[in-house]
Tab-separated table of C-alpha atoms in Angstrom:
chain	number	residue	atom	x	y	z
G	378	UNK	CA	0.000	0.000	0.000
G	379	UNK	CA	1.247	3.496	-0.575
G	380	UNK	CA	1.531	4.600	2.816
G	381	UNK	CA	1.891	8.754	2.398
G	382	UNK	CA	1.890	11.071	-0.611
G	383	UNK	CA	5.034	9.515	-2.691
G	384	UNK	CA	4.713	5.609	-3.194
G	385	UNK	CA	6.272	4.027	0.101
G	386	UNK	CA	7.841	5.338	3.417
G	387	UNK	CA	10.961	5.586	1.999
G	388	UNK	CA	9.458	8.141	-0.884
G	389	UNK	CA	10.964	6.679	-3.141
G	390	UNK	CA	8.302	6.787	-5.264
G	391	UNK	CA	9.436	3.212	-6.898
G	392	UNK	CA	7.570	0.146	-7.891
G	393	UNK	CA	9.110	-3.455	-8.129
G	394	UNK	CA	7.010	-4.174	-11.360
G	395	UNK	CA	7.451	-4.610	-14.484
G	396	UNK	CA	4.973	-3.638	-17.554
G	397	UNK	CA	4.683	-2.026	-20.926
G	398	UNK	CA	5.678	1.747	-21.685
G	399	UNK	CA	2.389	2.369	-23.249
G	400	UNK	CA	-0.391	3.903	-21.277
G	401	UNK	CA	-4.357	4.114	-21.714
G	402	UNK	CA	-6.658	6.077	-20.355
G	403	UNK	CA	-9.636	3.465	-18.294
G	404	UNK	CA	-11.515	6.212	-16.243
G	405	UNK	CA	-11.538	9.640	-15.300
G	406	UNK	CA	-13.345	10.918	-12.217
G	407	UNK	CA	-13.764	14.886	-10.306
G	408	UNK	CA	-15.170	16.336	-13.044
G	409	UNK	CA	-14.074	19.841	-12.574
G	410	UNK	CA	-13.040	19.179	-8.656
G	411	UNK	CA	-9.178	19.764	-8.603
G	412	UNK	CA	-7.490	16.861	-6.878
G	413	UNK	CA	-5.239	17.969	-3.952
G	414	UNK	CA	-2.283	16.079	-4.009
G	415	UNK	CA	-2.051	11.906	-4.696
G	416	UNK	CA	-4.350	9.565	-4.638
G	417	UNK	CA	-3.523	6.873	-2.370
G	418	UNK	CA	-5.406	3.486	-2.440
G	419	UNK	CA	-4.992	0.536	0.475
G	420	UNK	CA	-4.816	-3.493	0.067
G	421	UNK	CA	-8.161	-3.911	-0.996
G	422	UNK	CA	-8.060	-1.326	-3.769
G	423	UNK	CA	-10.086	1.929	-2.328
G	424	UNK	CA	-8.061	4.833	-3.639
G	425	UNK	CA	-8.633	8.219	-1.708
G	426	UNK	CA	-8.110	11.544	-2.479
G	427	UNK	CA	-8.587	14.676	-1.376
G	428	UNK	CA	-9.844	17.857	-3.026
G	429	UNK	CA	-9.949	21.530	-3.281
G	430	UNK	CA	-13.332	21.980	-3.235
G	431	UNK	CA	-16.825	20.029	-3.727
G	432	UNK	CA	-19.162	20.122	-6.377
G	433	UNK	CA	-21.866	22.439	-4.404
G	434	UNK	CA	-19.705	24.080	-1.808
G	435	UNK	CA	-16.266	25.753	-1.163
G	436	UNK	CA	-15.033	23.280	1.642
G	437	UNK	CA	-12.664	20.383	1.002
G	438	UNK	CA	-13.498	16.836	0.737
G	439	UNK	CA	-12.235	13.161	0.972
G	440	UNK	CA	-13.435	11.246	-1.399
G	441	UNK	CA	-13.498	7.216	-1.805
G	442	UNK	CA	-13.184	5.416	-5.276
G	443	UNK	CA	-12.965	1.897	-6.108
G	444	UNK	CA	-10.273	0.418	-9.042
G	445	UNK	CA	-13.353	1.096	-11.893
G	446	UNK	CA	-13.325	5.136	-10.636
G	447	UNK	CA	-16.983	4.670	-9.418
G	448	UNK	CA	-17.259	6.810	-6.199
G	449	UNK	CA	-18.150	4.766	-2.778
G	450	UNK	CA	-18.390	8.011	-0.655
G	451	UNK	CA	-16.815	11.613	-0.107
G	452	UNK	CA	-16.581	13.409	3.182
G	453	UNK	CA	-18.722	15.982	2.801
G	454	UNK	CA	-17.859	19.366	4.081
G	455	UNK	CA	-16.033	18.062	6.786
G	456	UNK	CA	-12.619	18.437	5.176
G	457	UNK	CA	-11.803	22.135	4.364
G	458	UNK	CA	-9.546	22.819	1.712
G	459	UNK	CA	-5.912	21.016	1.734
G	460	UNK	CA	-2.514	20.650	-0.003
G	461	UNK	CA	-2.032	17.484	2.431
G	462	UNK	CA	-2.188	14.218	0.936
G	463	UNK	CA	-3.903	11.427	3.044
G	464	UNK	CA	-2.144	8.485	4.309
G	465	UNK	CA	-3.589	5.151	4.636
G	466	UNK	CA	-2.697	2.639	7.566
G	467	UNK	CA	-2.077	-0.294	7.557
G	468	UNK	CA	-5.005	-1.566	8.284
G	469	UNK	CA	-6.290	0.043	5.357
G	470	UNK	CA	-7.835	3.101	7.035
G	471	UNK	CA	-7.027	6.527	6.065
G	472	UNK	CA	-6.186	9.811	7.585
G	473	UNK	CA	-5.757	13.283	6.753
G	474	UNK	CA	-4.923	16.781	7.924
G	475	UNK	CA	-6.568	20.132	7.205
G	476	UNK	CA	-4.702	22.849	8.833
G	477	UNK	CA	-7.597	22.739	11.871
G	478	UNK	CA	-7.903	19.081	12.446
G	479	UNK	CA	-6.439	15.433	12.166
G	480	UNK	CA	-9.234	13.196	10.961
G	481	UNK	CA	-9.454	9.281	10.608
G	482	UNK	CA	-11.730	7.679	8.477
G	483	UNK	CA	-12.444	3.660	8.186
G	484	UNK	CA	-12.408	2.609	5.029
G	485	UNK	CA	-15.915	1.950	5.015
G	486	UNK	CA	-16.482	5.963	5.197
G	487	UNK	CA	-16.919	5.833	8.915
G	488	UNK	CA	-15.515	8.587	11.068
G	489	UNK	CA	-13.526	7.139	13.770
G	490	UNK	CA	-11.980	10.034	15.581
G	491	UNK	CA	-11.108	13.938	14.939
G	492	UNK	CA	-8.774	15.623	17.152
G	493	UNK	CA	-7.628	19.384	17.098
G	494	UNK	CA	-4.408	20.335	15.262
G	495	UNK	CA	-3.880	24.363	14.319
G	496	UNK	CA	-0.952	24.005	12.060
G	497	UNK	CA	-1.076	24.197	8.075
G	498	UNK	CA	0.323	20.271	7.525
G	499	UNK	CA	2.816	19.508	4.934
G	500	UNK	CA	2.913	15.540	5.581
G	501	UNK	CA	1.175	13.073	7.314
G	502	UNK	CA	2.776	9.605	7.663
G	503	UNK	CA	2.306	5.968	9.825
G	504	UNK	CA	5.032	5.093	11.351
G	505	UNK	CA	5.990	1.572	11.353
G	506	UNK	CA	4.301	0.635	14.980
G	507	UNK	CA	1.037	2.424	13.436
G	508	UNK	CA	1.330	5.778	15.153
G	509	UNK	CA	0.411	8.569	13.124
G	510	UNK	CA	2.651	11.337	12.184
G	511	UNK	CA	1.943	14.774	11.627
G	512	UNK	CA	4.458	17.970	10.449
G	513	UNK	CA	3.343	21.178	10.200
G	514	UNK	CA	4.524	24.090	8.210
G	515	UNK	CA	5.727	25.899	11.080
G	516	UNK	CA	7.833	23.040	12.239
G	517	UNK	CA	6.000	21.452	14.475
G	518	UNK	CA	5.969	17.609	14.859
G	519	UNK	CA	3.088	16.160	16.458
G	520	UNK	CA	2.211	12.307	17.003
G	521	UNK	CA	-0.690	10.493	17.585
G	522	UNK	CA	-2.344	7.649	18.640
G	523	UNK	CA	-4.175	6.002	15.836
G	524	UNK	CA	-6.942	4.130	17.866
G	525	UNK	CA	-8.216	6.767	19.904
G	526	UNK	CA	-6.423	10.181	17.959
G	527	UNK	CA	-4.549	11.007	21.655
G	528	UNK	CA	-1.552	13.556	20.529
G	529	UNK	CA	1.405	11.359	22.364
G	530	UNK	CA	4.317	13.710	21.180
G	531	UNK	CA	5.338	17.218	20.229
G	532	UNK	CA	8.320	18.634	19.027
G	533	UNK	CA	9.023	21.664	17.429
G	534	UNK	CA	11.695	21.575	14.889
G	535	UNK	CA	15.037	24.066	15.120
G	536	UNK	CA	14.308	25.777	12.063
G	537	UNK	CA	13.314	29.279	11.614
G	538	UNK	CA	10.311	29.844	8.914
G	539	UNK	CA	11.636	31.796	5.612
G	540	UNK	CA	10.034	35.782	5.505
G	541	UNK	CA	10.860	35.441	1.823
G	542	UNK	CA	10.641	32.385	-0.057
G	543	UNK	CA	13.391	31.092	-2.084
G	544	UNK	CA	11.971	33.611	-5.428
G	545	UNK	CA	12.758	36.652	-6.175
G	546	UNK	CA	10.844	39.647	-5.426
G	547	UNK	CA	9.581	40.489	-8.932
G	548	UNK	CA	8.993	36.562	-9.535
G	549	UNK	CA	6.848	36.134	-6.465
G	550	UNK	CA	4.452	39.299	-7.141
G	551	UNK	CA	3.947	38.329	-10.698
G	552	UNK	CA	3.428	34.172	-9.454
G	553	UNK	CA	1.161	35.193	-6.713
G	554	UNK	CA	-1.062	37.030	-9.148
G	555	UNK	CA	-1.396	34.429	-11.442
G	556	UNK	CA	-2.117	32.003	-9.082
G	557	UNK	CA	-4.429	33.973	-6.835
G	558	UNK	CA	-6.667	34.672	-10.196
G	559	UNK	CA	-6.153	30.830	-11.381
G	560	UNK	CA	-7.070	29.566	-8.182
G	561	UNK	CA	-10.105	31.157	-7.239
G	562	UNK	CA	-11.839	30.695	-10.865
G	563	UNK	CA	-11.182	27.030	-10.048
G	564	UNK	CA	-13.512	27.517	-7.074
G	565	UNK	CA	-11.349	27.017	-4.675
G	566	UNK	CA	-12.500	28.359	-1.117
G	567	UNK	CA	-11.458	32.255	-0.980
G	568	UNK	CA	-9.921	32.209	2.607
G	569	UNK	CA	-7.920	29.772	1.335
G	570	UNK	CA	-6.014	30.779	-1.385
G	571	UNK	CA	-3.617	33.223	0.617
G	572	UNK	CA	-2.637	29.840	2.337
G	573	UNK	CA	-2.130	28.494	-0.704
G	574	UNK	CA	-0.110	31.276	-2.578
G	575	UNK	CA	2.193	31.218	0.722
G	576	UNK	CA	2.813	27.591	0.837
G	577	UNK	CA	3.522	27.154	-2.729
G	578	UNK	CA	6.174	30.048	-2.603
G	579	UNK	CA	7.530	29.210	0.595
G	580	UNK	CA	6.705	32.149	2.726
G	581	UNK	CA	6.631	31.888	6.179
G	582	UNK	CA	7.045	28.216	5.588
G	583	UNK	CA	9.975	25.880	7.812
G	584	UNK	CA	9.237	22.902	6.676
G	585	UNK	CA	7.320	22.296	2.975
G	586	UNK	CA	7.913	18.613	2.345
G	587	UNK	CA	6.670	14.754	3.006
G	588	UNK	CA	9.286	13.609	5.750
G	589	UNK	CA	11.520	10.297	4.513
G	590	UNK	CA	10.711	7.519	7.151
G	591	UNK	CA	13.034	4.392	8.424
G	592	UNK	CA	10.286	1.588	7.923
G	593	UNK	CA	12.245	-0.143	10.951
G	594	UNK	CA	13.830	1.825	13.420
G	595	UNK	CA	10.816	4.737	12.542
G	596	UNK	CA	13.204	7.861	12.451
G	597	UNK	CA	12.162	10.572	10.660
G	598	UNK	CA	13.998	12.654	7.879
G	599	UNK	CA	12.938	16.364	7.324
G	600	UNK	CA	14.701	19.010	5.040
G	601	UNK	CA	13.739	22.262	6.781
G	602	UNK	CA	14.889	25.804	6.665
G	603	UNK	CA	17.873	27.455	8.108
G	604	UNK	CA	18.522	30.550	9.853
G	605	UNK	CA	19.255	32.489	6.533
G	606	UNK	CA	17.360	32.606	2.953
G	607	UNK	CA	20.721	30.747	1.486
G	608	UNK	CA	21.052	28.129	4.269
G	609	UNK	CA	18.669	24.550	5.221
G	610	UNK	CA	18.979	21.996	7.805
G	611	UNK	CA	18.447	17.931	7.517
G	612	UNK	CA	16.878	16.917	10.674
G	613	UNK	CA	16.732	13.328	12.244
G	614	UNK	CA	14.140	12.675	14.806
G	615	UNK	CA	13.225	8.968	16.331
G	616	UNK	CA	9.296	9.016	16.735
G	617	UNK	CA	9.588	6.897	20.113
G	618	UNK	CA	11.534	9.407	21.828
G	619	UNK	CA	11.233	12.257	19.869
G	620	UNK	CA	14.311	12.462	20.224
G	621	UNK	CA	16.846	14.553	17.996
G	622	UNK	CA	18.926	11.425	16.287
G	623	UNK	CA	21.245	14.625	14.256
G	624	UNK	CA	21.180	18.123	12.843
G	625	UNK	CA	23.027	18.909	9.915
G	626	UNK	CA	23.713	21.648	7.190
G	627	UNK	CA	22.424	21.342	3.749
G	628	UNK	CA	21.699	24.069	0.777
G	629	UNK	CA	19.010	26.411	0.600
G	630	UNK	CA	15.073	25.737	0.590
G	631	UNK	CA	12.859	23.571	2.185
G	632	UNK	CA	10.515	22.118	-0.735
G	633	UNK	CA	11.776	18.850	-1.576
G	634	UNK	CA	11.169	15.821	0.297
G	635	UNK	CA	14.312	13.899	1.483
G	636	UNK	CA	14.656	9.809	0.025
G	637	UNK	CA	15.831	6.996	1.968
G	638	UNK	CA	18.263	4.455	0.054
G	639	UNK	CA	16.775	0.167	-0.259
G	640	UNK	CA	19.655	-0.207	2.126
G	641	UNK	CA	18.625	2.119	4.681
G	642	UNK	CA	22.181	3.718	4.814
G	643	UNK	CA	21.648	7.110	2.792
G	644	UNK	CA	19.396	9.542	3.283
G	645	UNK	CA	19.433	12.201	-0.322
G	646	UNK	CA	18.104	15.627	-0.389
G	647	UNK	CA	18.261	18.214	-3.364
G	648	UNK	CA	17.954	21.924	-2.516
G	649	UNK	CA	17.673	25.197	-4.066
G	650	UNK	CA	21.330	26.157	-4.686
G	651	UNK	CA	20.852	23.470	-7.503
G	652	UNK	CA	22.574	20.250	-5.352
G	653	UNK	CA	21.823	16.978	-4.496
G	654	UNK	CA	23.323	15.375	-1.678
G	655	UNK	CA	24.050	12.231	0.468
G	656	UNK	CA	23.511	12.152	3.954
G	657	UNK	CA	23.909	8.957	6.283
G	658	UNK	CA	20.952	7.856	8.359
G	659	UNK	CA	22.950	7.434	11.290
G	660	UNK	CA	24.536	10.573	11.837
G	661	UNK	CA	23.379	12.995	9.024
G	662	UNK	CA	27.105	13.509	7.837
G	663	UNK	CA	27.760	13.516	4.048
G	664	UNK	CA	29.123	10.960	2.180
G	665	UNK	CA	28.540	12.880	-1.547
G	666	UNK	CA	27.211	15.982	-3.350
G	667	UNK	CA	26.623	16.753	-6.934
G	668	UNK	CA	25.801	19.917	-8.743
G	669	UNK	CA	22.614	19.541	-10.670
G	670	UNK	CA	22.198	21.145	-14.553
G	671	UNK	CA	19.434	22.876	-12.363
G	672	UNK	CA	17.491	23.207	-9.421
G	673	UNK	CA	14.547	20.872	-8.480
G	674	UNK	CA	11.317	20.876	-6.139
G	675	UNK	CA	10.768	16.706	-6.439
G	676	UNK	CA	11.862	14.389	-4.347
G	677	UNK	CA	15.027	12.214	-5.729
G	678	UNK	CA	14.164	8.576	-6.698
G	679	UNK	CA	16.518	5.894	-5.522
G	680	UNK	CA	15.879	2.401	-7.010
G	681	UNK	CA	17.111	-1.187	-5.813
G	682	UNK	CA	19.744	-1.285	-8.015
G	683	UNK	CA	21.458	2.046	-6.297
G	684	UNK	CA	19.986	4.225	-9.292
G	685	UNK	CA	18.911	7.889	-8.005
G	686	UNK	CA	16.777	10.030	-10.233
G	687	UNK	CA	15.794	13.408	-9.699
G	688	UNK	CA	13.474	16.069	-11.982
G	689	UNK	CA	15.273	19.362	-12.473
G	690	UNK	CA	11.918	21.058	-13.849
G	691	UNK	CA	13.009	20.356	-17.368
G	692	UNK	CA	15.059	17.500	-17.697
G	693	UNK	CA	15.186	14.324	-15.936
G	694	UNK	CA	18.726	13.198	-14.346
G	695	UNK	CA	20.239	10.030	-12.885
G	696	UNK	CA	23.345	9.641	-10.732
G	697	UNK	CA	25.005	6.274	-9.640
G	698	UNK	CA	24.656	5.297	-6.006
G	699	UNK	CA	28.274	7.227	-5.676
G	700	UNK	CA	26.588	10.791	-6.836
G	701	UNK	CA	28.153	10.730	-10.737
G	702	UNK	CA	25.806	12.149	-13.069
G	703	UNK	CA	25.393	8.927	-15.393
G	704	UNK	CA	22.928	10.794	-18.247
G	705	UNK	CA	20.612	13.908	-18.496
G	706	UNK	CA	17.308	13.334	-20.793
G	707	UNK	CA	17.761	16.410	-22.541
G	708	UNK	CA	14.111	16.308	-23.353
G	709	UNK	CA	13.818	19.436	-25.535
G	710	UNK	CA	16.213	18.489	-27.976
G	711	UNK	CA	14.221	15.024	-27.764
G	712	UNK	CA	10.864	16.542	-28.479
G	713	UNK	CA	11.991	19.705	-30.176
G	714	UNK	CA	10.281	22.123	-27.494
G	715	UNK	CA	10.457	23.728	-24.075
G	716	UNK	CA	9.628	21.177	-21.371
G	717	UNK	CA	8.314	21.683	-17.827
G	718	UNK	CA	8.226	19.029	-15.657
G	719	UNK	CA	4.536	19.330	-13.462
G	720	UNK	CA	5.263	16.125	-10.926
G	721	UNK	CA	7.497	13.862	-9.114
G	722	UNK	CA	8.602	11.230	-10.595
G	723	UNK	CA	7.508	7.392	-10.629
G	724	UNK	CA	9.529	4.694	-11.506
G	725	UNK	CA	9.408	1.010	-11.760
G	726	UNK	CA	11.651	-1.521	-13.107
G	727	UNK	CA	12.177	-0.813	-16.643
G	728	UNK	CA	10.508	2.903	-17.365
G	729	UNK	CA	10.151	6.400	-15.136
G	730	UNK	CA	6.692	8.461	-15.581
G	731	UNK	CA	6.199	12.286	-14.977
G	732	UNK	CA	3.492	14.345	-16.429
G	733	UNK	CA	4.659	17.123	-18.614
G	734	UNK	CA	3.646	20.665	-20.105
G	735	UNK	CA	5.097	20.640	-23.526
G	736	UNK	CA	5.356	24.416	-25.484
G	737	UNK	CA	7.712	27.536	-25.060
G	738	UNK	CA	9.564	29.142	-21.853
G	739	UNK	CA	9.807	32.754	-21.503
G	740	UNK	CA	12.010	34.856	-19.135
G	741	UNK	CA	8.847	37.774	-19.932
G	742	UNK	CA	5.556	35.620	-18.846
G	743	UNK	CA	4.617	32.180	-17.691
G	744	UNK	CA	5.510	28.757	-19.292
G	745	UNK	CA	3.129	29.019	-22.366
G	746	UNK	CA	2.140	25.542	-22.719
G	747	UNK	CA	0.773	24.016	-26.037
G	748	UNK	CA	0.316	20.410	-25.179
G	749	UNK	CA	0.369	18.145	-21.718
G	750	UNK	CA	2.017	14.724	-21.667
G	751	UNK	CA	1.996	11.892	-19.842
G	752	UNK	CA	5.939	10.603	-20.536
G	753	UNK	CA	7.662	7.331	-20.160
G	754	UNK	CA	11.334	7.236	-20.224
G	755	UNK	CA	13.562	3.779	-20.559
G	756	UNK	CA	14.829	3.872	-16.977
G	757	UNK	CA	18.407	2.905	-18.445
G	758	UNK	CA	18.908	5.699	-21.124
G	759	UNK	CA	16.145	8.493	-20.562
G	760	UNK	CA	14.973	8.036	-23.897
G	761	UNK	CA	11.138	8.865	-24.544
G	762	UNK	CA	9.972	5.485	-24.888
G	763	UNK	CA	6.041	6.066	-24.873
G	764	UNK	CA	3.909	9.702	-24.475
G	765	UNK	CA	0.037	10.038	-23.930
G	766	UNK	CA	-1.725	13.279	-24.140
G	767	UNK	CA	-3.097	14.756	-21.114
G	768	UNK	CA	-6.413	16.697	-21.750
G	769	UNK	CA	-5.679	19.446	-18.951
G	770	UNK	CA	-2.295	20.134	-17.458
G	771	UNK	CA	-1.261	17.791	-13.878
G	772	UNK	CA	1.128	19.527	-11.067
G	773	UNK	CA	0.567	16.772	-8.452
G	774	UNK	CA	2.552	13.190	-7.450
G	775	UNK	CA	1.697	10.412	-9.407
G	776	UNK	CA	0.981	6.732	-7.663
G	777	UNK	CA	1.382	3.633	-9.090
G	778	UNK	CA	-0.569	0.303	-9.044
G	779	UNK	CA	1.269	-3.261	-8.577
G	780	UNK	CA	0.022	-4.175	-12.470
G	781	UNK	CA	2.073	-0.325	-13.651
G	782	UNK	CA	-1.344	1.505	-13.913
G	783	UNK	CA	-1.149	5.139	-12.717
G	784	UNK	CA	-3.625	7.121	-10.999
G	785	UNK	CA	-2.904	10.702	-11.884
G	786	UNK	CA	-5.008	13.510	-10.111
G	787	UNK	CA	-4.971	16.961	-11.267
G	788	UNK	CA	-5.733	20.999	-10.438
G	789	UNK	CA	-4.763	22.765	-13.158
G	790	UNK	CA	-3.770	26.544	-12.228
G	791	UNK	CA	-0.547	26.654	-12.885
G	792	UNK	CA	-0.530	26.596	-16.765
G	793	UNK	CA	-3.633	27.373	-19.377
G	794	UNK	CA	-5.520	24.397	-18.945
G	795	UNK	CA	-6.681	23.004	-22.320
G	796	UNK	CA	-10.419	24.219	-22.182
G	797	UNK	CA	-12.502	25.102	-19.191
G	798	UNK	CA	-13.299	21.658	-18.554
G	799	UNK	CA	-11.300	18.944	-16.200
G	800	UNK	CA	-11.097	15.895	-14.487
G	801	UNK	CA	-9.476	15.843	-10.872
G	802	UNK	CA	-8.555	12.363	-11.264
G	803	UNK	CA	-7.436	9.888	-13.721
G	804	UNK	CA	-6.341	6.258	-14.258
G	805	UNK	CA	-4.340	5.057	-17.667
G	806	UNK	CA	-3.424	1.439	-17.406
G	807	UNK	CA	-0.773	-0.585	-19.787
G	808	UNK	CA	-2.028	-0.487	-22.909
G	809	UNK	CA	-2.567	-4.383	-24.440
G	810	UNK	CA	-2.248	-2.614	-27.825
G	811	UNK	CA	1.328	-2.632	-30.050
G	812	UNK	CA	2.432	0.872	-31.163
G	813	UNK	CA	4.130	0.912	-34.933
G	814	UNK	CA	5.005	4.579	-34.494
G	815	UNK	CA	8.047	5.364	-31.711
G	816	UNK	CA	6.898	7.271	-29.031
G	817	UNK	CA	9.368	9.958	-29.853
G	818	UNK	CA	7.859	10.628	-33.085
G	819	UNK	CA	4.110	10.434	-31.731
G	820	UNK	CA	5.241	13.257	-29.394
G	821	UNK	CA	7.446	15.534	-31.909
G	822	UNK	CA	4.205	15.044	-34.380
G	823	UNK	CA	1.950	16.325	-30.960
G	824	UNK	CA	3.672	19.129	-30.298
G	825	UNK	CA	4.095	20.478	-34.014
G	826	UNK	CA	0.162	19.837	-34.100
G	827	UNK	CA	-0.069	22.384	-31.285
G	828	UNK	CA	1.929	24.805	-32.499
């Protein structure tokens, strides 16, 4: 099960399966409802997600879907809105946090518990003896009991929020505009949207990311911000205890989620001076660090065979479990256009998947995209093996089912969506069909359509 917002604990956002690089659409559901963040689904194949708003009112929801897309309930108003994925137990519950409260749902759609929590949330995870653990924005760690919702721990983290954001000036008016207006045509709830301008740009924010977790031991691994704009920290904190395990130094910026290595020994982060770097779990000291071709807001994606990839915004990279850069994608001379990357990745076995915006960059205006793409790339070479077209643009996580389906949710605001209408939430499954055409050339002939 795909116990937080990236596809294990770990967030490594990997699958041990293997299937074809072609993907079909099977359903779409959320018909003009942006999706939060992921959609999650538990053992028995419910798949949750939660959403911006609700078809007749401007609260939140959770809603409930089984594998054909066909809805088996949504939380009503309960939920306001949220940029916090839900996490499902292990007993294939599922739990989420709103910025007022924690709430825990059976999978059945019963309410089990809701307890008080005033902090904006940036993760929620289940730690490996089934406690549930909450960070806010602000730093503060909170865990709780998941049978009754008792808070059993706090901690607040050593970090100190950024005034700022990691933009510049200029950048941040101009993105807070265009979001504000993009945002509230989408319905989203109007006290809300300040929240969500902030979080997205970092202001005021100490901690913006899903926390890496130790599926044994339960330590936590949180990229926070420093004391100055140009500075971070790498925290690690045992939920037992709450104890402070180490403290480290790392680059600037707080929005990408740390990644555990399959062996449990490295922990990587990537910041915004445009690094990636290796940490041990034990200690937090650093065993390697790489300059990127760019900076990147995704968490990096290790793989069993000591593979680490990492999205850069416009290019995909992987590094050897030693930090080399072994190739870039170089996806615009691939496709012949600009390329923006709109999600972390997922990988399995043979091919990586990240949904795209496809069209022109500008330094004067917004990404102007013409097309959006959901890409496959041979996990070896970064070659486009496979595209499908996306109807609307995606800038959430993908998630991954055991047979290499992927549920892809959506809230299109960042980009021109392609038409007013939209789906929230989507599943393409491996396609049974065999292509003639390379998926290179379906792509290059998709975006000189568009154009």
């Amino acid at each position: 099960m795909w116990a937080n917002r990236h596809g294990d604990v770990l967030n490594s956002d990997y699958l041990d399966c293997a299937s074809g690089p072609h993907l079909d659409l099977q359903w779409r559901a959320l018909k003009n409802i942006p999706a939060a963040t992921v959609a999650c689904y538990n053992a028995s194949g419910h798949i949750f997600v939660s959403t911006l708003n609700a078809p007749t009112e401007d609260a939140g929801c959770l809603w409930c879907f089984n594998g054909d897309g066909q809805v088996l309930w949504h939380s009503g108003t309960r939920v306001r809105a949220s940029l916090t994925s839900p996490a499902v137990t292990q007993s294939g519950s599922v739990v989420v946090a709103d910025g007022t409260h924690v709430f825990h749902w059976a999978a059945n759609g019963e309410l089990l518990w809701q307890v008080p929590f005033a902090h904006e949330t940036s993760g929620v995870m289940i730690a490996p003896q089934g406690q549930i653990v909450v960070l806010g924005i602000d730093g503060v760690l909170a865990v709780f009991d998941a049978a009754q919702g008792a808070q059993l721990h706090t901690l607040q983290l050593d970090s100190v929020p950024m005034a700022q954001g990691v933009w510049h000036a200029h950048m941040r008016g101009r993105a807070a505009e265009g979001m504000r207006a993009r945002l509230q045509q989408r319905g989203v709830d109007a006290s809300y949207v300040d929240t969500a301008i902030r979080r997205f740009l970092g202001i005021g924010v100490a901690a913006k990311n899903v926390p890496a977790l130790h599926p044994h031991s339960g330590r936590i691994f949180i990229a926070a911000a420093g004391q100055t704009p140009d500075a971070g920290i790498l925290c690690g904190i045992d939920v037992a205890t709450m104890g402070r395990a180490f403290k480290v130094a790392m680059g600037p910026g707080c929005d990408t989620s740390p990644a555990l290595s399959f062996d449990l020994t490295q922990v990587f982060c990537a910041d915004q001076g445009g690094r990636i770097t290796s940490h041990a779990t034990g200690d937090g000291r650093v065993l390697w660090q790489t300059p990127l071709p760019g900076t990147s807001s995704a968490s990096p994606n290790p793989t069993p065979d000591g593979r680490l990839y990492i999205s850069i915004k416009s290019d995909v990279v992987c590094l050897s479990a030693t930090g080399e850069i072994l190739w870039t994608s170089e996806l615009k001379k691939q496709t012949g256009a600009d390329v923006q990357i709109n999600s972390v990745l997922c990988v399995n076995q043979q091919f990586i998947y990240c949904v795209a915006a496809v069209g022109q960059a500008s330094a004067a205006q917004w990404f102007a995209a013409s097309a959006h793409v959901l890409l496959t790339l041979d996990r070896l070479t970064g070659q486009i093996a496979s595209h499908t077209a996306v109807p609307h643009e995606s800038v959430c996580t993908l998630s991954m089912w055991p047979d290499g389906s992927l549920l892809v949710p959506s809230k299109p605001f960042l980009y021109e969506a392609q038409g007013d209408e939209f789906f929230g939430l989507a599943k393409y499954r491996v396609s049974a069909e065999t292509f003639l055409q390379s998926g290179l050339s379906q792509l290059t002939a998709a975006v000189q359509c568009a154009r």
